[in-house]
Coordinates of C-alpha atoms in Angstrom, one line a residue:
Chain A
M1 CA 0.0 0.0 0.0
A2 CA 1.1 3.5 -0.6
S3 CA 0.3 7.2 -0.6
I4 CA -0.2 9.1 -3.8
E5 CA 0.6 12.7 -4.3
I6 CA -0.5 14.8 -7.2
E7 CA 1.0 18.2 -7.8
K8 CA -0.1 20.9 -10.2
L9 CA -1.2 18.2 -12.7
E10 CA -2.3 19.4 -16.1
K11 CA -3.5 17.6 -19.2
S12 CA -4.2 18.9 -22.6
Y13 CA -4.9 17.3 -26.0
G14 CA -3.4 19.7 -28.5
H15 CA -5.0 23.1 -27.7
V16 CA -7.8 21.5 -25.6
S17 CA -7.0 21.7 -21.9
V18 CA -8.8 19.0 -19.8
L19 CA -7.2 19.3 -16.4
H20 CA -6.1 22.7 -15.1
G21 CA -3.6 22.1 -12.3
V22 CA -4.9 19.5 -9.9
D23 CA -3.3 19.1 -6.4
L24 CA -4.2 16.1 -4.3
D25 CA -2.6 14.2 -1.4
I26 CA -4.0 10.7 -1.0
R27 CA -3.0 9.1 2.3
D28 CA -2.0 5.5 2.6
G29 CA -5.1 3.3 2.9
E30 CA -7.5 6.1 2.1
F31 CA -10.6 5.6 -0.1
I32 CA -10.9 8.6 -2.4
V33 CA -13.8 9.2 -4.7
L34 CA -13.5 11.4 -7.7
V35 CA -16.9 12.7 -8.5
G36 CA -18.3 15.1 -11.1
P37 CA -20.5 15.3 -14.2
S38 CA -19.2 13.7 -17.4
G39 CA -16.4 15.6 -19.0
C40 CA -15.1 17.0 -15.7
G41 CA -11.7 15.3 -16.1
K42 CA -12.2 12.7 -13.3
S43 CA -11.6 9.7 -15.6
T44 CA -8.6 11.4 -17.3
L45 CA -7.1 12.0 -13.8
L46 CA -7.5 8.4 -12.9
R47 CA -6.0 7.2 -16.2
M48 CA -3.1 9.5 -15.7
I49 CA -2.5 8.0 -12.3
A50 CA -2.7 4.5 -14.0
G51 CA -0.2 5.6 -16.6
L52 CA -2.6 5.2 -19.5
E53 CA -2.5 8.9 -20.3
G54 CA 0.6 11.0 -20.4
V55 CA 1.2 13.9 -18.1
S56 CA 1.3 17.3 -19.8
K57 CA 2.5 19.2 -16.8
G58 CA 3.0 18.6 -13.1
E59 CA 3.9 15.5 -11.2
I60 CA 2.4 12.2 -9.9
R61 CA 4.2 10.4 -7.0
I62 CA 3.3 6.9 -5.8
A63 CA 4.9 6.0 -2.5
G64 CA 7.1 9.1 -2.8
N65 CA 8.5 8.1 -6.2
R66 CA 7.8 10.2 -9.3
V67 CA 6.0 8.0 -11.8
N68 CA 5.3 10.5 -14.6
D69 CA 7.3 8.6 -17.2
L70 CA 6.8 5.1 -15.8
H71 CA 5.0 2.6 -17.9
P72 CA 1.7 1.3 -16.4
K73 CA 3.2 -2.1 -15.8
D74 CA 5.9 -0.7 -13.6
R75 CA 3.6 1.4 -11.4
D76 CA 2.2 -1.6 -9.4
I77 CA -1.4 -0.5 -9.4
A78 CA -4.6 -2.4 -10.2
M79 CA -7.5 -1.1 -12.1
V80 CA -11.2 -2.1 -12.4
F81 CA -12.7 -0.9 -15.7
Q82 CA -16.3 0.1 -16.3
S83 CA -16.4 -2.5 -19.1
Y84 CA -14.7 -5.0 -16.8
A85 CA -12.2 -5.7 -19.7
L86 CA -11.9 -9.4 -18.9
Y87 CA -9.8 -11.4 -21.3
P88 CA -12.4 -13.4 -23.3
H89 CA -10.2 -16.2 -24.3
M90 CA -9.1 -17.0 -20.8
S91 CA -10.9 -18.8 -18.0
V92 CA -11.8 -16.9 -14.8
A93 CA -8.8 -18.4 -13.0
A94 CA -6.5 -17.5 -15.9
N95 CA -7.9 -13.9 -15.9
M96 CA -7.2 -13.5 -12.3
S97 CA -3.8 -15.1 -12.4
Y98 CA -2.6 -13.2 -15.6
S99 CA -0.7 -10.5 -13.7
L100 CA 1.0 -13.0 -11.4
R101 CA 2.0 -15.2 -14.4
L102 CA 3.5 -12.1 -16.1
R103 CA 5.5 -11.6 -12.9
K104 CA 6.7 -15.2 -13.1
M105 CA 5.5 -16.1 -9.7
A106 CA 5.7 -19.7 -8.6
K107 CA 2.8 -21.9 -9.6
E108 CA 1.8 -22.9 -6.0
K109 CA 1.8 -19.2 -4.9
I110 CA -0.4 -18.2 -7.9
G111 CA -2.8 -21.0 -7.0
A112 CA -3.0 -19.9 -3.4
A113 CA -3.5 -16.2 -4.3
V114 CA -6.2 -17.0 -6.8
A115 CA -8.0 -19.4 -4.4
S116 CA -7.9 -16.8 -1.6
A117 CA -9.2 -14.0 -3.8
A118 CA -11.9 -16.3 -5.3
S119 CA -13.1 -17.3 -1.8
K120 CA -13.3 -13.6 -0.8
L121 CA -15.6 -12.9 -3.7
G122 CA -17.5 -16.2 -3.9
L123 CA -16.0 -17.1 -7.3
E124 CA -14.8 -20.6 -6.5
P125 CA -17.5 -22.4 -8.6
L126 CA -16.8 -20.2 -11.6
L127 CA -13.1 -20.5 -11.9
E128 CA -13.0 -22.7 -15.0
R129 CA -15.7 -20.7 -16.9
R130 CA -15.0 -18.2 -19.7
P131 CA -16.2 -14.6 -19.2
K132 CA -19.0 -15.0 -21.8
A133 CA -20.6 -17.7 -19.6
L134 CA -20.9 -15.2 -16.7
S135 CA -23.6 -12.7 -15.7
G136 CA -22.9 -9.0 -15.4
G137 CA -22.5 -9.2 -11.7
Q138 CA -20.2 -12.2 -11.9
R139 CA -18.0 -10.5 -14.5
Q140 CA -17.8 -7.5 -12.2
R141 CA -16.6 -9.8 -9.3
V142 CA -14.0 -11.4 -11.6
A143 CA -12.7 -7.9 -12.5
M144 CA -12.4 -7.1 -8.8
G145 CA -10.7 -10.5 -8.2
R146 CA -8.2 -9.8 -10.9
A147 CA -7.3 -6.6 -9.1
I148 CA -7.0 -8.0 -5.5
V149 CA -4.9 -11.1 -6.3
R150 CA -1.9 -8.9 -6.8
Q151 CA -2.0 -6.9 -3.6
P152 CA -0.9 -3.8 -5.5
K153 CA 0.1 -0.4 -4.1
A154 CA -3.3 1.1 -5.0
F155 CA -6.6 0.2 -6.5
L156 CA -8.2 2.4 -9.2
F157 CA -11.9 2.0 -10.1
D158 CA -13.3 3.6 -13.2
E159 CA -17.0 3.7 -12.7
P160 CA -17.1 0.0 -12.0
L161 CA -20.7 -0.3 -11.1
S162 CA -22.2 1.8 -14.0
N163 CA -23.2 -1.3 -16.0
L164 CA -25.0 -3.1 -13.3
D165 CA -28.7 -2.9 -12.5
A166 CA -29.8 -0.9 -9.4
R167 CA -30.1 -3.8 -7.0
L168 CA -26.8 -5.3 -7.9
R169 CA -25.1 -2.0 -7.8
E170 CA -26.2 -1.5 -4.2
Q171 CA -24.9 -4.9 -3.3
M172 CA -21.6 -4.5 -4.9
R173 CA -21.2 -1.0 -3.4
A174 CA -21.5 -2.6 0.0
E175 CA -19.0 -5.3 -0.9
I176 CA -16.5 -2.8 -2.2
K177 CA -16.8 -0.9 1.1
K178 CA -16.4 -4.1 3.1
M179 CA -13.4 -5.2 1.0
H180 CA -11.7 -1.8 1.6
G181 CA -12.3 -2.3 5.3
D182 CA -10.6 -5.7 5.1
L183 CA -7.7 -4.8 2.8
K184 CA -7.1 -1.2 3.9
A185 CA -5.8 -0.5 0.4
T186 CA -5.3 2.9 -1.0
S187 CA -8.2 3.3 -3.5
I188 CA -9.3 5.9 -6.0
Y189 CA -12.8 5.5 -7.3
V190 CA -14.3 7.5 -10.2
T191 CA -18.0 7.8 -10.4
H192 CA -20.7 10.3 -11.4
D193 CA -23.1 8.7 -8.9
Q194 CA -23.2 10.9 -5.8
I195 CA -24.7 8.1 -3.7
E196 CA -21.7 5.9 -4.4
A197 CA -19.4 8.9 -3.6
M198 CA -21.2 9.6 -0.3
T199 CA -21.3 6.0 0.9
L200 CA -17.9 4.8 -0.1
A201 CA -15.5 7.7 0.3
D202 CA -13.2 8.6 3.2
R203 CA -12.8 11.8 1.2
I204 CA -14.6 13.0 -1.9
V205 CA -12.9 15.1 -4.6
A206 CA -15.6 17.0 -6.4
M207 CA -14.5 18.1 -9.9
H208 CA -15.9 20.3 -12.5
G209 CA -14.4 21.6 -15.7
G210 CA -11.0 20.1 -15.0
V211 CA -10.7 21.9 -11.7
V212 CA -11.0 20.4 -8.2
Q213 CA -13.9 22.2 -6.6
Q214 CA -13.7 20.8 -3.1
V215 CA -12.0 18.0 -1.2
G216 CA -13.4 16.7 2.0
S217 CA -15.4 14.1 3.9
P218 CA -18.8 13.3 2.5
L219 CA -20.6 15.1 5.3
E220 CA -18.3 18.2 4.9
L221 CA -19.4 18.4 1.3
Y222 CA -23.0 17.9 2.2
D223 CA -23.0 20.3 5.2
R224 CA -20.7 23.0 4.0
P225 CA -20.4 22.9 0.2
A226 CA -17.5 25.2 -0.9
N227 CA -19.4 26.6 -3.9
L228 CA -22.5 26.5 -5.9
F229 CA -21.4 23.6 -8.0
V230 CA -20.7 21.3 -5.1
A231 CA -23.9 22.5 -3.4
G232 CA -25.9 21.6 -6.5
F233 CA -24.1 18.4 -7.3
I234 CA -24.2 16.7 -3.9
G235 CA -27.6 15.7 -2.5
S236 CA -30.7 14.3 -4.2
P237 CA -33.1 15.9 -4.9
G238 CA -30.7 18.8 -5.6
M239 CA -30.4 21.9 -3.5
N240 CA -32.9 24.8 -4.1
F241 CA -31.3 28.1 -5.2
L242 CA -32.9 31.5 -4.8
E243 CA -31.5 34.8 -6.0
A244 CA -31.1 37.4 -3.3
T245 CA -29.3 40.6 -2.4
C246 CA -27.5 41.8 0.6
S247 CA -29.3 44.6 2.3
G248 CA -28.5 46.2 5.6
G249 CA -26.7 43.2 6.9
S250 CA -29.5 40.8 6.1
V251 CA -30.6 38.9 3.0
R252 CA -33.4 40.2 0.9
L253 CA -35.1 37.8 -1.6
K254 CA -36.3 38.9 -5.0
D255 CA -39.9 39.3 -3.9
G256 CA -38.7 41.9 -1.4
S257 CA -39.1 39.8 1.8
E258 CA -36.2 39.6 4.2
I259 CA -34.8 36.3 5.5
E260 CA -32.9 35.5 8.6
A261 CA -29.5 34.1 7.8
R262 CA -25.9 34.2 9.1
L263 CA -24.1 36.6 6.8
H264 CA -20.5 37.7 6.8
T265 CA -20.3 41.3 7.9
S266 CA -17.8 42.0 5.1
T267 CA -20.4 41.3 2.4
P268 CA -20.9 44.7 0.5
E269 CA -24.3 46.3 0.7
G270 CA -26.4 45.6 -2.4
S271 CA -24.3 42.8 -3.8
S272 CA -26.1 39.9 -5.3
L273 CA -26.2 36.5 -3.5
T274 CA -27.5 33.1 -4.1
L275 CA -29.3 31.5 -1.2
G276 CA -29.4 27.7 -1.1
I277 CA -31.4 25.3 1.0
R278 CA -31.8 21.5 0.6
P279 CA -35.3 20.1 0.0
E280 CA -35.1 17.9 3.1
H281 CA -34.4 21.0 5.3
V282 CA -37.4 23.0 4.3
V283 CA -40.2 22.9 6.9
I284 CA -43.8 22.9 5.9
T285 CA -45.6 25.1 8.4
R286 CA -49.1 24.2 9.6
D287 CA -49.9 27.5 11.3
G288 CA -49.8 29.6 8.1
S289 CA -46.6 31.4 9.0
G290 CA -43.7 31.5 6.4
R291 CA -43.6 31.8 2.7
R292 CA -46.5 31.0 0.4
A293 CA -45.9 28.5 -2.4
T294 CA -48.1 26.7 -4.9
V295 CA -48.0 22.9 -5.2
E296 CA -47.3 21.9 -8.8
L297 CA -46.5 18.2 -8.5
I298 CA -46.3 15.5 -5.9
E299 CA -43.8 12.6 -6.3
P300 CA -44.1 9.8 -3.7
T301 CA -40.9 7.8 -3.5
G302 CA -42.2 5.3 -0.9
F303 CA -39.5 6.4 1.5
G304 CA -40.6 10.0 1.5
I305 CA -42.4 12.5 -0.7
I306 CA -41.0 15.1 -3.0
L307 CA -43.2 18.2 -3.5
H308 CA -42.5 20.4 -6.5
L309 CA -43.6 23.9 -5.6
S310 CA -43.7 27.2 -7.3
L311 CA -42.3 29.9 -5.0
H312 CA -43.1 33.3 -6.7
G313 CA -42.8 31.5 -10.0
I314 CA -39.5 29.9 -9.2
P315 CA -39.4 26.1 -9.1
F316 CA -38.7 24.8 -5.7
K317 CA -38.5 21.3 -4.1
V318 CA -39.4 20.1 -0.7
F319 CA -38.6 16.6 0.6
T320 CA -40.6 15.3 3.6
L321 CA -41.2 12.1 5.4
D322 CA -44.7 13.2 6.4
R323 CA -47.3 11.2 4.5
Q324 CA -49.9 13.9 5.0
A325 CA -48.1 15.9 2.4
L326 CA -49.5 13.5 -0.2
A327 CA -52.9 15.2 0.3
V328 CA -51.9 18.8 0.0
T329 CA -53.2 20.9 -2.8
G330 CA -53.2 24.5 -3.7
E331 CA -51.1 26.8 -1.5
I332 CA -49.0 25.8 1.4
T333 CA -46.5 27.7 3.5
V334 CA -42.9 26.8 4.0
S335 CA -40.1 28.2 6.2
F336 CA -36.3 28.0 6.0
P337 CA -34.5 27.2 9.3
P338 CA -31.6 29.6 9.4
E339 CA -29.1 27.0 10.4
Y340 CA -29.7 25.2 7.1
I341 CA -29.3 28.2 4.8
H342 CA -26.3 28.3 2.6
L343 CA -25.2 31.6 1.0
F344 CA -23.0 32.1 -2.0
D345 CA -21.6 35.3 -3.4
G346 CA -21.8 36.4 -7.0
E347 CA -18.9 34.2 -8.0
G348 CA -20.6 31.2 -6.4
T349 CA -18.2 30.9 -3.5
R350 CA -19.6 30.1 -0.1
I351 CA -19.9 33.0 2.2
G352 CA -22.2 31.7 5.0
Chain B
M1 CA -47.8 -16.1 -31.9
K2 CA -48.2 -18.2 -35.0
R3 CA -46.0 -17.0 -37.8
S4 CA -47.4 -17.1 -41.3
L5 CA -45.8 -19.6 -43.6
L6 CA -45.6 -17.6 -46.7
P7 CA -42.7 -15.2 -45.8
I8 CA -40.7 -18.2 -44.5
I9 CA -41.2 -20.1 -47.8
A10 CA -40.3 -17.0 -49.8
H11 CA -37.2 -16.4 -47.7
R12 CA -36.0 -20.0 -48.1
T13 CA -36.8 -20.0 -51.8
A14 CA -34.7 -16.9 -52.3
I15 CA -31.8 -18.5 -50.4
L16 CA -32.1 -21.7 -52.4
F17 CA -32.2 -19.7 -55.7
F18 CA -29.0 -17.9 -54.7
I19 CA -27.2 -21.0 -53.8
V20 CA -28.2 -22.8 -57.0
F21 CA -27.1 -19.7 -59.0
A22 CA -23.8 -19.5 -57.2
L23 CA -22.9 -23.2 -57.4
F24 CA -24.2 -24.0 -60.9
P25 CA -20.9 -23.2 -62.6
L26 CA -19.1 -25.4 -60.2
F27 CA -21.5 -28.2 -60.9
W28 CA -20.9 -27.7 -64.7
L29 CA -17.2 -27.8 -64.1
L30 CA -17.6 -31.2 -62.4
K31 CA -20.0 -32.5 -65.0
V32 CA -17.7 -31.7 -67.9
S33 CA -14.7 -33.1 -66.1
V34 CA -16.4 -36.6 -65.9
T35 CA -17.9 -36.5 -69.4
P36 CA -16.0 -38.7 -71.9
N37 CA -14.7 -36.8 -74.9
D38 CA -16.9 -38.6 -77.4
L39 CA -20.1 -37.6 -75.5
L40 CA -19.0 -33.9 -74.9
Y41 CA -20.4 -32.6 -78.2
S42 CA -22.7 -35.4 -79.2
E43 CA -25.2 -35.4 -76.4
G44 CA -26.3 -31.8 -76.5
V45 CA -27.1 -30.0 -73.3
R46 CA -27.7 -32.5 -70.6
M47 CA -27.5 -32.2 -66.8
W48 CA -25.5 -35.4 -66.4
P49 CA -23.8 -37.5 -69.2
S50 CA -25.1 -40.9 -69.9
R51 CA -21.7 -42.4 -69.2
T52 CA -19.0 -41.0 -66.8
T53 CA -15.3 -41.5 -66.8
F54 CA -12.3 -40.5 -64.7
D55 CA -9.9 -40.6 -67.7
H56 CA -9.4 -36.9 -67.7
Y57 CA -8.3 -36.9 -64.1
T58 CA -5.9 -39.8 -64.7
F59 CA -4.4 -38.0 -67.7
V60 CA -4.0 -34.7 -65.9
L61 CA -2.3 -36.3 -62.9
R62 CA -0.1 -38.8 -64.8
H63 CA 0.8 -37.2 -68.2
S64 CA 0.6 -33.5 -67.8
A65 CA 2.8 -31.0 -65.9
F66 CA -0.2 -30.3 -63.7
P67 CA 1.3 -31.6 -60.4
T68 CA 4.2 -29.1 -60.9
F69 CA 1.8 -26.3 -61.4
F70 CA -0.1 -27.4 -58.4
K71 CA 2.9 -27.5 -56.2
N72 CA 4.1 -24.1 -57.5
S73 CA 0.7 -22.6 -56.8
L74 CA 0.6 -24.0 -53.4
I75 CA 4.1 -22.6 -52.5
V76 CA 3.3 -19.2 -53.9
S77 CA -0.2 -18.8 -52.4
A78 CA 0.7 -20.2 -49.0
S79 CA 3.9 -18.0 -48.7
T80 CA 2.0 -14.9 -49.9
A81 CA -0.8 -15.5 -47.5
V82 CA 1.6 -15.9 -44.6
V83 CA 3.8 -12.9 -45.5
V84 CA 0.8 -10.6 -46.1
T85 CA -1.0 -11.7 -43.0
V86 CA 2.1 -11.1 -40.8
C87 CA 2.7 -7.6 -42.3
A88 CA -1.0 -6.7 -42.3
S89 CA -1.4 -7.7 -38.7
L90 CA 1.4 -5.5 -37.6
S91 CA 0.5 -2.5 -39.8
G92 CA -3.2 -2.9 -39.2
Y93 CA -2.6 -2.8 -35.4
A94 CA -0.5 0.3 -35.8
L95 CA -3.2 2.0 -37.8
S96 CA -5.8 1.0 -35.4
R97 CA -4.1 1.9 -32.1
F98 CA -1.3 4.4 -32.6
S99 CA -1.4 8.0 -33.8
F100 CA 1.8 9.0 -35.5
R101 CA 3.1 11.6 -37.9
A102 CA 2.1 11.1 -41.6
K103 CA -0.5 8.4 -40.7
Y104 CA -3.0 10.2 -42.9
W105 CA -0.6 10.2 -45.9
I106 CA 0.4 6.6 -45.4
V107 CA -3.2 5.5 -45.5
A108 CA -3.8 7.8 -48.6
L109 CA -0.8 6.2 -50.3
M110 CA -1.9 2.7 -49.6
L111 CA -5.4 3.5 -51.0
L112 CA -3.7 5.1 -54.1
T113 CA -2.0 1.8 -54.9
Q114 CA -5.3 0.1 -55.1
M115 CA -6.6 2.5 -57.7
F116 CA -4.5 1.5 -60.7
P117 CA -5.5 -1.2 -63.1
L118 CA -2.8 -3.9 -62.8
V119 CA -2.2 -4.1 -66.5
M120 CA -0.6 -0.7 -66.4
L121 CA 2.0 -2.0 -63.9
V122 CA 3.0 -5.2 -65.7
A123 CA 5.7 -3.7 -67.8
P124 CA 7.4 -1.6 -65.1
I125 CA 7.3 -4.5 -62.7
F126 CA 8.9 -6.7 -65.3
K127 CA 11.6 -4.0 -65.8
I128 CA 12.3 -3.9 -62.1
L129 CA 12.3 -7.6 -61.5
S130 CA 14.3 -8.8 -64.5
P131 CA 17.7 -7.3 -63.6
L132 CA 17.2 -8.7 -60.1
G133 CA 16.8 -12.2 -61.6
L134 CA 13.3 -12.4 -60.1
T135 CA 11.4 -13.1 -63.3
N136 CA 10.6 -16.7 -64.0
S137 CA 10.9 -17.4 -60.3
L138 CA 8.4 -18.2 -57.5
T139 CA 10.1 -15.7 -55.2
G140 CA 9.4 -12.9 -57.6
L141 CA 5.7 -13.9 -57.8
I142 CA 5.5 -14.0 -54.0
I143 CA 7.0 -10.5 -53.7
V144 CA 4.7 -9.0 -56.3
Y145 CA 1.6 -10.7 -54.8
S146 CA 2.5 -9.6 -51.3
A147 CA 3.1 -6.1 -52.4
F148 CA -0.3 -5.9 -54.0
N149 CA -2.2 -7.6 -51.2
V150 CA -0.7 -5.9 -48.2
P151 CA -2.7 -2.6 -48.4
F152 CA -6.1 -4.2 -48.6
A153 CA -5.2 -6.8 -46.0
T154 CA -4.0 -4.0 -43.7
F155 CA -7.3 -2.3 -43.9
L156 CA -9.1 -5.6 -43.3
M157 CA -7.0 -6.3 -40.2
Q158 CA -7.4 -2.7 -39.0
S159 CA -11.1 -3.1 -38.9
F160 CA -10.8 -6.3 -36.9
F161 CA -8.5 -4.6 -34.4
D162 CA -10.9 -1.7 -34.2
G163 CA -13.5 -4.2 -33.1
I164 CA -11.4 -5.2 -30.0
P165 CA -12.0 -2.9 -27.0
K166 CA -8.9 -0.8 -26.1
D167 CA -9.7 -1.6 -22.4
L168 CA -8.4 -5.1 -22.9
E169 CA -4.9 -3.9 -23.7
E170 CA -5.0 -1.3 -21.0
A171 CA -6.0 -3.9 -18.5
A172 CA -3.2 -6.1 -19.7
M173 CA -0.6 -3.3 -19.4
I174 CA -1.8 -2.5 -15.9
D175 CA -1.6 -6.2 -15.1
G176 CA 2.1 -5.9 -16.0
A177 CA 2.4 -6.6 -19.8
T178 CA 4.4 -4.5 -22.2
K179 CA 2.6 -3.2 -25.3
F180 CA 3.9 -6.0 -27.4
T181 CA 3.1 -8.7 -24.8
A182 CA -0.4 -7.4 -24.6
F183 CA -0.6 -7.5 -28.4
R184 CA 0.7 -11.0 -28.6
Q185 CA -1.1 -12.6 -25.6
I186 CA -4.4 -10.7 -25.6
I187 CA -5.1 -9.0 -28.9
L188 CA -3.8 -11.5 -31.4
P189 CA -5.7 -14.5 -30.0
L190 CA -8.9 -12.5 -30.2
T191 CA -8.1 -11.5 -33.8
L192 CA -7.9 -15.2 -35.0
P193 CA -11.2 -14.8 -37.0
G194 CA -9.7 -11.8 -38.7
I195 CA -6.4 -13.5 -39.3
A196 CA -8.3 -16.5 -40.8
A197 CA -10.3 -14.2 -43.0
T198 CA -7.2 -12.4 -44.2
L199 CA -5.3 -15.7 -44.8
G200 CA -8.2 -17.0 -46.8
F201 CA -8.7 -13.9 -48.8
V202 CA -5.0 -13.6 -49.7
F203 CA -4.6 -17.3 -50.4
T204 CA -7.5 -17.3 -52.9
A205 CA -6.4 -14.1 -54.5
A206 CA -2.9 -15.5 -55.1
W207 CA -4.2 -18.9 -56.1
S208 CA -6.3 -17.6 -58.9
E209 CA -4.0 -14.7 -60.1
L210 CA -3.3 -15.0 -63.8
L211 CA -2.0 -11.8 -65.3
F212 CA 1.3 -11.5 -63.5
A213 CA 1.9 -15.2 -63.4
L214 CA 1.5 -15.2 -67.2
M215 CA 3.8 -12.2 -67.8
L216 CA 6.5 -12.9 -65.3
I217 CA 6.8 -16.7 -65.8
N218 CA 7.7 -18.6 -69.0
G219 CA 8.2 -22.2 -69.2
N220 CA 6.5 -24.9 -67.1
A221 CA 9.0 -25.2 -64.3
A222 CA 7.8 -22.1 -62.4
A223 CA 4.3 -21.8 -63.8
T224 CA 1.4 -21.7 -61.4
F225 CA -1.9 -23.4 -61.9
P226 CA -3.9 -20.7 -63.7
V227 CA -1.1 -20.4 -66.3
G228 CA -1.0 -24.2 -66.4
L229 CA -4.7 -24.3 -67.3
L230 CA -3.9 -22.3 -70.4
T231 CA -1.7 -25.2 -71.7
F232 CA -4.9 -27.1 -72.2
V233 CA -5.7 -24.6 -74.9
S234 CA -3.8 -25.5 -78.0
K235 CA -3.8 -23.9 -81.4
F236 CA -6.6 -25.9 -82.8
S237 CA -8.6 -27.2 -80.0
V238 CA -9.4 -26.8 -76.3
D239 CA -9.4 -29.9 -74.3
F240 CA -12.3 -29.1 -72.1
G241 CA -12.4 -32.4 -70.3
Q242 CA -8.8 -32.2 -69.0
M243 CA -9.1 -28.5 -68.3
M244 CA -12.2 -29.0 -66.1
A245 CA -10.6 -32.0 -64.4
A246 CA -7.6 -29.8 -63.5
G247 CA -10.0 -27.1 -62.4
V248 CA -11.8 -29.5 -60.0
L249 CA -8.4 -30.6 -58.6
A250 CA -7.4 -27.0 -58.1
L251 CA -10.5 -26.4 -56.0
I252 CA -9.4 -29.0 -53.5
P253 CA -6.8 -27.0 -51.6
A254 CA -8.9 -23.9 -51.5
G255 CA -11.8 -26.0 -50.2
L256 CA -9.6 -27.6 -47.6
F257 CA -8.2 -24.3 -46.5
F258 CA -11.6 -22.8 -45.9
L259 CA -12.7 -26.0 -44.1
L260 CA -9.8 -25.4 -41.7
I261 CA -10.4 -21.8 -41.0
Q262 CA -14.2 -21.7 -41.1
R263 CA -14.4 -22.3 -37.4
Y264 CA -12.6 -19.0 -36.8
L265 CA -14.5 -17.2 -39.4
V266 CA -17.9 -17.7 -37.8
Q267 CA -16.9 -17.6 -34.2
G268 CA -17.2 -14.4 -32.3
L269 CA -14.3 -14.7 -30.0
T270 CA -14.7 -11.4 -28.2
A271 CA -18.0 -12.4 -26.7
G272 CA -17.9 -11.7 -23.0
A273 CA -15.0 -9.4 -23.0
V274 CA -16.9 -6.3 -22.0
K275 CA -20.5 -5.8 -20.9
G276 CA -23.1 -7.4 -23.0

């Protein structure tokens, strides 16, 4: 196992720049999730760590050694691909042992390593099968098995669960987390699924447009998003945003009403702000106090209920566990508890 | 759901018609080859002669230079097929996976070579080969055939490599393989159907090539089978029976060859590599 340091890493294809200076310190044994919308550079970053993409500028160090110009085979990392990338002409056992055979390991040792990995993943009955005779979930397991037999310095996962159905994805997610708990291996996991990011990560790296937006524990990103992008990306249903201005030390919404919020004193008078509040933090008031909103649509999820409201013409969502909300029609009133209000300045940076 | 019978019958009839249409000349070849000379012109058009004989085959094998032609053709076609397939595998892989300077121009040049009618090139090629002592030799033929077949075979192999996911090589490289090991141990085994198709294609092309064989070879010693067939045409007559018998015999290696490779041609080896 090893730590991985990334310093001022840049990547460009011709004139197109994909990564704009990424800095990241990954501690030994840490589970890091790179998350962001497609095209944000997360996969490119992972492939650069793997050595499948060259480095345009900056430095990657694995266990303190600069690996910029090292061939993937010499970096001692394992990778699980989205497509699994199993070798179709080899049996499951041969797929798993391929890396060990390339390293000319003794036959008995290879057998033992494969057997132990197979028992961890429940693959023993499948060892003689070819990949085409496996289901999607089984192929995924084989891909994981191929990675763990080698006990590499680090594991890289490139959206490994995207091709599975929802139930299987949930199950594999738990297994990956359990496996990480057992192996304590440094892992970097790329996904666009924020639930995977939240549940698996020790620390999440939220990326957008080739720039790291925020690095922190899942709850840090949820509770104190550093900017509008992270605020909108983490959480489902997504955070509500309302335009506002700073007026006399308090926040004034577009409709002219004032709202109680903790605001930095340094915010200039009259500057425009964005107020954010998560749908699950909005309170539906029964006594008629608060803001009026019109119910447009009700989505029961079984677990809870998502209310689509119109707040002065602005779409607004509320999530509640209260089943009485299923019966609401017409106008309701909602209030925003001040401790759950996020404020962002004109540039989108968090200010309170 | 009960399917109506009519479309199925129409479909099968169409296939049957196509097969009959494609195979009829071969049947005619066989028919003439077993027809005794005295019946060839006397019986009119018949589907099968009233009396059959293997005399033509005996004559072709015992008393003509056909076995030499046959051996020459086998050497030339097999060598060409192997040389072309090895070159085309390497160049096709390069075109499929690497980006390098002048790639565009190399592809354009290779396409350009396919545009000329071969007749135009006979004289210059003869001029080039004769001082090198490569006319009237099987080596010369192999070189010329290889040169003409490599571009097309390269494109053919490239499309097979394109069909193999890049993830597989990347996985192999992360597993500890060099680029070449990944090519040899992962990609090449998966391209067997493509290699079989290329071998088959080049083999048949070389097997039936007449123009260059006729122009570059004189005398029976280095003649290939298509040139040999012409020896059955004499000044005053054409010995159809013997010619057809030779033709049937010439079909045998091509038939055997495809029997050997058909397993790879129809098999989708990449099944199960990636999601599906």
